[in-house]
PDB file of C-alpha atoms in Angstrom:
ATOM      1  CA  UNK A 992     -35.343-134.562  77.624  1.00  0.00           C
ATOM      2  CA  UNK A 993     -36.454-138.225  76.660  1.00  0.00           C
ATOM      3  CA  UNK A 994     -34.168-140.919  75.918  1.00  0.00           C
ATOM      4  CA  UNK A 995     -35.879-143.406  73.916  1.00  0.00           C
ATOM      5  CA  UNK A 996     -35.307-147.402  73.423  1.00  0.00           C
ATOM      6  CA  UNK A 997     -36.548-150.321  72.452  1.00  0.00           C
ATOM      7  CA  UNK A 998     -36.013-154.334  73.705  1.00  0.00           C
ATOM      8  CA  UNK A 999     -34.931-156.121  71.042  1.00  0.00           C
ATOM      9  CA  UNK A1000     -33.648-159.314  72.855  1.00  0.00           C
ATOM     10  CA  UNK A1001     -34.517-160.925  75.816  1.00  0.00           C
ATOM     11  CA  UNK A1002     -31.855-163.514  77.386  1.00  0.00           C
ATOM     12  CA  UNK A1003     -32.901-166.971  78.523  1.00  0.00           C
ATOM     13  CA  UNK A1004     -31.995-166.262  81.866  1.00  0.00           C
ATOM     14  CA  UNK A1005     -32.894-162.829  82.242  1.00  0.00           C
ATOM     15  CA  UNK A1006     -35.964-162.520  83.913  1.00  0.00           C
ATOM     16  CA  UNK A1007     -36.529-163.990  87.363  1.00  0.00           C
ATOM     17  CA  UNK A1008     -40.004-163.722  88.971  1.00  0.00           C
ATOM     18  CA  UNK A1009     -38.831-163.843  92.470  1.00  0.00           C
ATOM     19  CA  UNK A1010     -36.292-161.457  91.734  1.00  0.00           C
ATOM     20  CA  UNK A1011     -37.450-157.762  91.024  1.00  0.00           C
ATOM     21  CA  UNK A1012     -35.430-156.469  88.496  1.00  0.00           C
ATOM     22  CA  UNK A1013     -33.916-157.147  84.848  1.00  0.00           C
ATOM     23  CA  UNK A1014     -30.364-155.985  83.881  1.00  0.00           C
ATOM     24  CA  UNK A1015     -30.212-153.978  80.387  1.00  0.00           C
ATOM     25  CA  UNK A1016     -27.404-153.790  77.959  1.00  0.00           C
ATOM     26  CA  UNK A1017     -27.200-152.298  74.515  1.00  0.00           C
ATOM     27  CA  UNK A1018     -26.091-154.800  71.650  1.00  0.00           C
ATOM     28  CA  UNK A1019     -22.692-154.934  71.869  1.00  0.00           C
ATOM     29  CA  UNK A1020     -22.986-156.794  74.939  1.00  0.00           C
ATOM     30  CA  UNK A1021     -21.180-160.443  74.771  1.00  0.00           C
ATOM     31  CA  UNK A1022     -22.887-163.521  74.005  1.00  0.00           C
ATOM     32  CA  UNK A1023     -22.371-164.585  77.830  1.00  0.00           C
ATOM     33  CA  UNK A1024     -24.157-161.278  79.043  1.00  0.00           C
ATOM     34  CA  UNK A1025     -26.999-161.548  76.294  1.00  0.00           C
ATOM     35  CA  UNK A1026     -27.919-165.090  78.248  1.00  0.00           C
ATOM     36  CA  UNK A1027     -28.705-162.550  81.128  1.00  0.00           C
ATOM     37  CA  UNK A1028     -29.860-159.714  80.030  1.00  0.00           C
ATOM     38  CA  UNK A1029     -32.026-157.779  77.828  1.00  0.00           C
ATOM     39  CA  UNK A1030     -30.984-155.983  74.927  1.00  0.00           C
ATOM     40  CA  UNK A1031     -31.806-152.272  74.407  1.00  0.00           C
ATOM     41  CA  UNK A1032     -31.305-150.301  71.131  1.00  0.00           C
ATOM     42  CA  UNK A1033     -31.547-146.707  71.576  1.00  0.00           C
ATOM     43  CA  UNK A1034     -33.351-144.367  69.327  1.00  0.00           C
ATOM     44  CA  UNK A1035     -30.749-142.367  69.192  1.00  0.00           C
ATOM     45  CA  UNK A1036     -27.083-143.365  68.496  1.00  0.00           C
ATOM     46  CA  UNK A1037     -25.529-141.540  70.869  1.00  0.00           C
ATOM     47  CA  UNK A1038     -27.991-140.970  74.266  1.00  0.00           C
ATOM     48  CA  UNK A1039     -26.432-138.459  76.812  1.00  0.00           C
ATOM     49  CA  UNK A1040     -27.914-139.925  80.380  1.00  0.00           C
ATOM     50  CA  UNK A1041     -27.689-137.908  83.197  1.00  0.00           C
ATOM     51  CA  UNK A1042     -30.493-139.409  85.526  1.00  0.00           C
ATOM     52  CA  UNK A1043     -31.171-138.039  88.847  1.00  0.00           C
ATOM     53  CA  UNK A1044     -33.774-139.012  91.873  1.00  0.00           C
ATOM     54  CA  UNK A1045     -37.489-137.806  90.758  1.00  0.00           C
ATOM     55  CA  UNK A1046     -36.510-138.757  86.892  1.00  0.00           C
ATOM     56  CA  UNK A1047     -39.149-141.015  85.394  1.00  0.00           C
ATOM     57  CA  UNK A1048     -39.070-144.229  83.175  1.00  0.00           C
ATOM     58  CA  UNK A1049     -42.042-145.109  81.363  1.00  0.00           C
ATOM     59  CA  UNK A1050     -41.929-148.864  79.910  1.00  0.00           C
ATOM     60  CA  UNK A1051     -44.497-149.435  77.386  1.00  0.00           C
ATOM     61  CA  UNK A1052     -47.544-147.515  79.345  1.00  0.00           C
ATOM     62  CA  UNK A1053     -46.283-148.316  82.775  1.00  0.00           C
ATOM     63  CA  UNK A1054     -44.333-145.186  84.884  1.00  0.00           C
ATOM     64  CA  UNK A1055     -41.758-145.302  87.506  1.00  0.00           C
ATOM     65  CA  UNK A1056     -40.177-142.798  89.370  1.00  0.00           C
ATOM     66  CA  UNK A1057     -36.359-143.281  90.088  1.00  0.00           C
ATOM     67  CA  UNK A1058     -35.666-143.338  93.684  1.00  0.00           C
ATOM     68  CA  UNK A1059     -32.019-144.089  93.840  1.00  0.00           C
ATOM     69  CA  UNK A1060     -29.482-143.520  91.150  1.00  0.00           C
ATOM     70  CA  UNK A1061     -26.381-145.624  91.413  1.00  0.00           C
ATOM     71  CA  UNK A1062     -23.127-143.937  91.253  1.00  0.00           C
ATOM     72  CA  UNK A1063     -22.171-145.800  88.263  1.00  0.00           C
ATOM     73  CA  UNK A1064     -25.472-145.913  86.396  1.00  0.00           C
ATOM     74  CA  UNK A1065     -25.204-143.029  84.009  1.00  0.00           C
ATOM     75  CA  UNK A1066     -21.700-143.483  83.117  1.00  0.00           C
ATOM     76  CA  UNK A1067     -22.342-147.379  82.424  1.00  0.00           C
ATOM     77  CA  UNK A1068     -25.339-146.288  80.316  1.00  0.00           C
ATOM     78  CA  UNK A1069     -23.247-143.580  78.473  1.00  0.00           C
ATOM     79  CA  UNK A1070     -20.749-145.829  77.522  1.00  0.00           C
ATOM     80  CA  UNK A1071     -22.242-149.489  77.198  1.00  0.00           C
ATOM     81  CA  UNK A1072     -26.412-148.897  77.530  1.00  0.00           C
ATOM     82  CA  UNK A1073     -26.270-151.064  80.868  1.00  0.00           C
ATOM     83  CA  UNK A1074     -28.282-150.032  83.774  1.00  0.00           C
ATOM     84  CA  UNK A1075     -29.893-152.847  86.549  1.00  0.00           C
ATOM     85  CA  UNK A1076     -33.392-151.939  86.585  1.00  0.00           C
ATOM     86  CA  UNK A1077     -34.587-152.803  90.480  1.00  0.00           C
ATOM     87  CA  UNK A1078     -38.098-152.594  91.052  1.00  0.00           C
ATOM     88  CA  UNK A1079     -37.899-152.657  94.973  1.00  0.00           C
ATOM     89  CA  UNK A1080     -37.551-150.152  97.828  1.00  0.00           C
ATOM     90  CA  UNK A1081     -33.966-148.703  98.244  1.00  0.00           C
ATOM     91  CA  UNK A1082     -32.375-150.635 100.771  1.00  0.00           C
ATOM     92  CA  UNK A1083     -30.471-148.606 103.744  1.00  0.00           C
ATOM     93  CA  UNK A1084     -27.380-150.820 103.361  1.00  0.00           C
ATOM     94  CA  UNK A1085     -25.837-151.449 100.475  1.00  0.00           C
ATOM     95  CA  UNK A1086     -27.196-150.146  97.297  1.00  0.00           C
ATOM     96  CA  UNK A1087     -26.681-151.241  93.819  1.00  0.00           C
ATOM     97  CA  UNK A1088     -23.979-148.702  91.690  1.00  0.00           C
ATOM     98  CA  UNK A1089     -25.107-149.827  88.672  1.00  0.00           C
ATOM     99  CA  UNK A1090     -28.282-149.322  89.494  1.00  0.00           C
ATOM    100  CA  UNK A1091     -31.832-147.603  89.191  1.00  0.00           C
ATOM    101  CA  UNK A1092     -34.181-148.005  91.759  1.00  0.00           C
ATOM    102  CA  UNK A1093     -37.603-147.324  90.515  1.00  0.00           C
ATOM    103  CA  UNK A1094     -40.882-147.335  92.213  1.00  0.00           C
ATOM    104  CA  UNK A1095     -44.863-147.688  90.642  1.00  0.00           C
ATOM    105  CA  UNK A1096     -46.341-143.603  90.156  1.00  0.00           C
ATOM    106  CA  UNK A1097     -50.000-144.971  90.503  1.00  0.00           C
ATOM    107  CA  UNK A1098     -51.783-147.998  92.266  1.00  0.00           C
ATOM    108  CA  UNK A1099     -52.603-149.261  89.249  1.00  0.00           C
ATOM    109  CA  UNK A1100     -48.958-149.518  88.096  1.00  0.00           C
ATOM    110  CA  UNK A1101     -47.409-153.316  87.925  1.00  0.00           C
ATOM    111  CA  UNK A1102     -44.640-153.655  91.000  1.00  0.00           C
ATOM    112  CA  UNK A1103     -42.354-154.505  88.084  1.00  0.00           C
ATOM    113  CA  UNK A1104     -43.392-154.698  84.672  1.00  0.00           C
ATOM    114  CA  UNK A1105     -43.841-157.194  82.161  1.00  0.00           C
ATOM    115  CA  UNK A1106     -41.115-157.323  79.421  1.00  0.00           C
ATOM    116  CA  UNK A1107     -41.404-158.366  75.844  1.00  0.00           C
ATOM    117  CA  UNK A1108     -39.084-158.136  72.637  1.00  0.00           C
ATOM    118  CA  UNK A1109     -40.759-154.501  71.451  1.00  0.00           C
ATOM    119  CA  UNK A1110     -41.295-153.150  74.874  1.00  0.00           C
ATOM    120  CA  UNK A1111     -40.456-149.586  74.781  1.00  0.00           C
ATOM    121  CA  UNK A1112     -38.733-147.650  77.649  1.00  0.00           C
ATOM    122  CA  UNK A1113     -38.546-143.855  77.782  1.00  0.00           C
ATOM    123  CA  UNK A1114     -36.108-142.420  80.282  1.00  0.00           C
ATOM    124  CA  UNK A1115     -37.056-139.063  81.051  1.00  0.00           C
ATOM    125  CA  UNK A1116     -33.956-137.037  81.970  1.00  0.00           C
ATOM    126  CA  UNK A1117     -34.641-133.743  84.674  1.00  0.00           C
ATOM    127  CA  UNK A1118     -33.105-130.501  83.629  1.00  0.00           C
TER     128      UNK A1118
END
């Protein structure tokens, strides 16, 4: 199953080129959050995420295979579209809850991807 969604804001301070990842919210996030992050609006109203390891997420052409699934991350995208999208290897420490770990399927795959207002992200969901 495919979850589909589109940016449709980015916030000022939401991207961070020495920092390898972007934090996502749908649009009810608050003003103070939408400085931060970007804004997704899912295809469908209602998404059911239940992401596991070896899921994919395709932004615009660009895949990436989940490699850690925060304990949080699908409820928090159930319930307010927020997921922290880390393009980096999963630490052995402490991991992000809220988070997805994702890493490049190719060589010719971008570390971390460049966003735009009208990038499109597909999560692909295992069953």
């Amino acid at each position: 199953m495919k979850i589909q969604a589109e940016i449709k804001a980015i916030g000022a301070n939401a991207i961070d080129s020495t920092e390898p990842m972007v934090i996502l919210f749908n649009e009810q996030a608050t003003p103070a959050l939408k400085e931060i992050a970007l804004i997704q609006q899912f295809a469908d109203l209602h998404p059911v995420f239940n992401l596991t390891t070896g899921a994919t997420v395709t932004i615009d052409q660009h895949v990436y295979q989940v490699t850690y699934v925060g304990a949080l991350t699908n409820e928090n995208l159930n319930s307010i579209g927020h997921v922290t999208l880390i393009f980096d290897q999963v630490p052995e420490g402490d991991r992000l809850q809220g988070g997805l770990y994702l890493a490049p399927m190719t060589s010719e795959t971008p570390k971390m991807p460049t966003f735009k207002v009208g990038t499109q992200l597909s999560y692909q969901i295992n069953e």
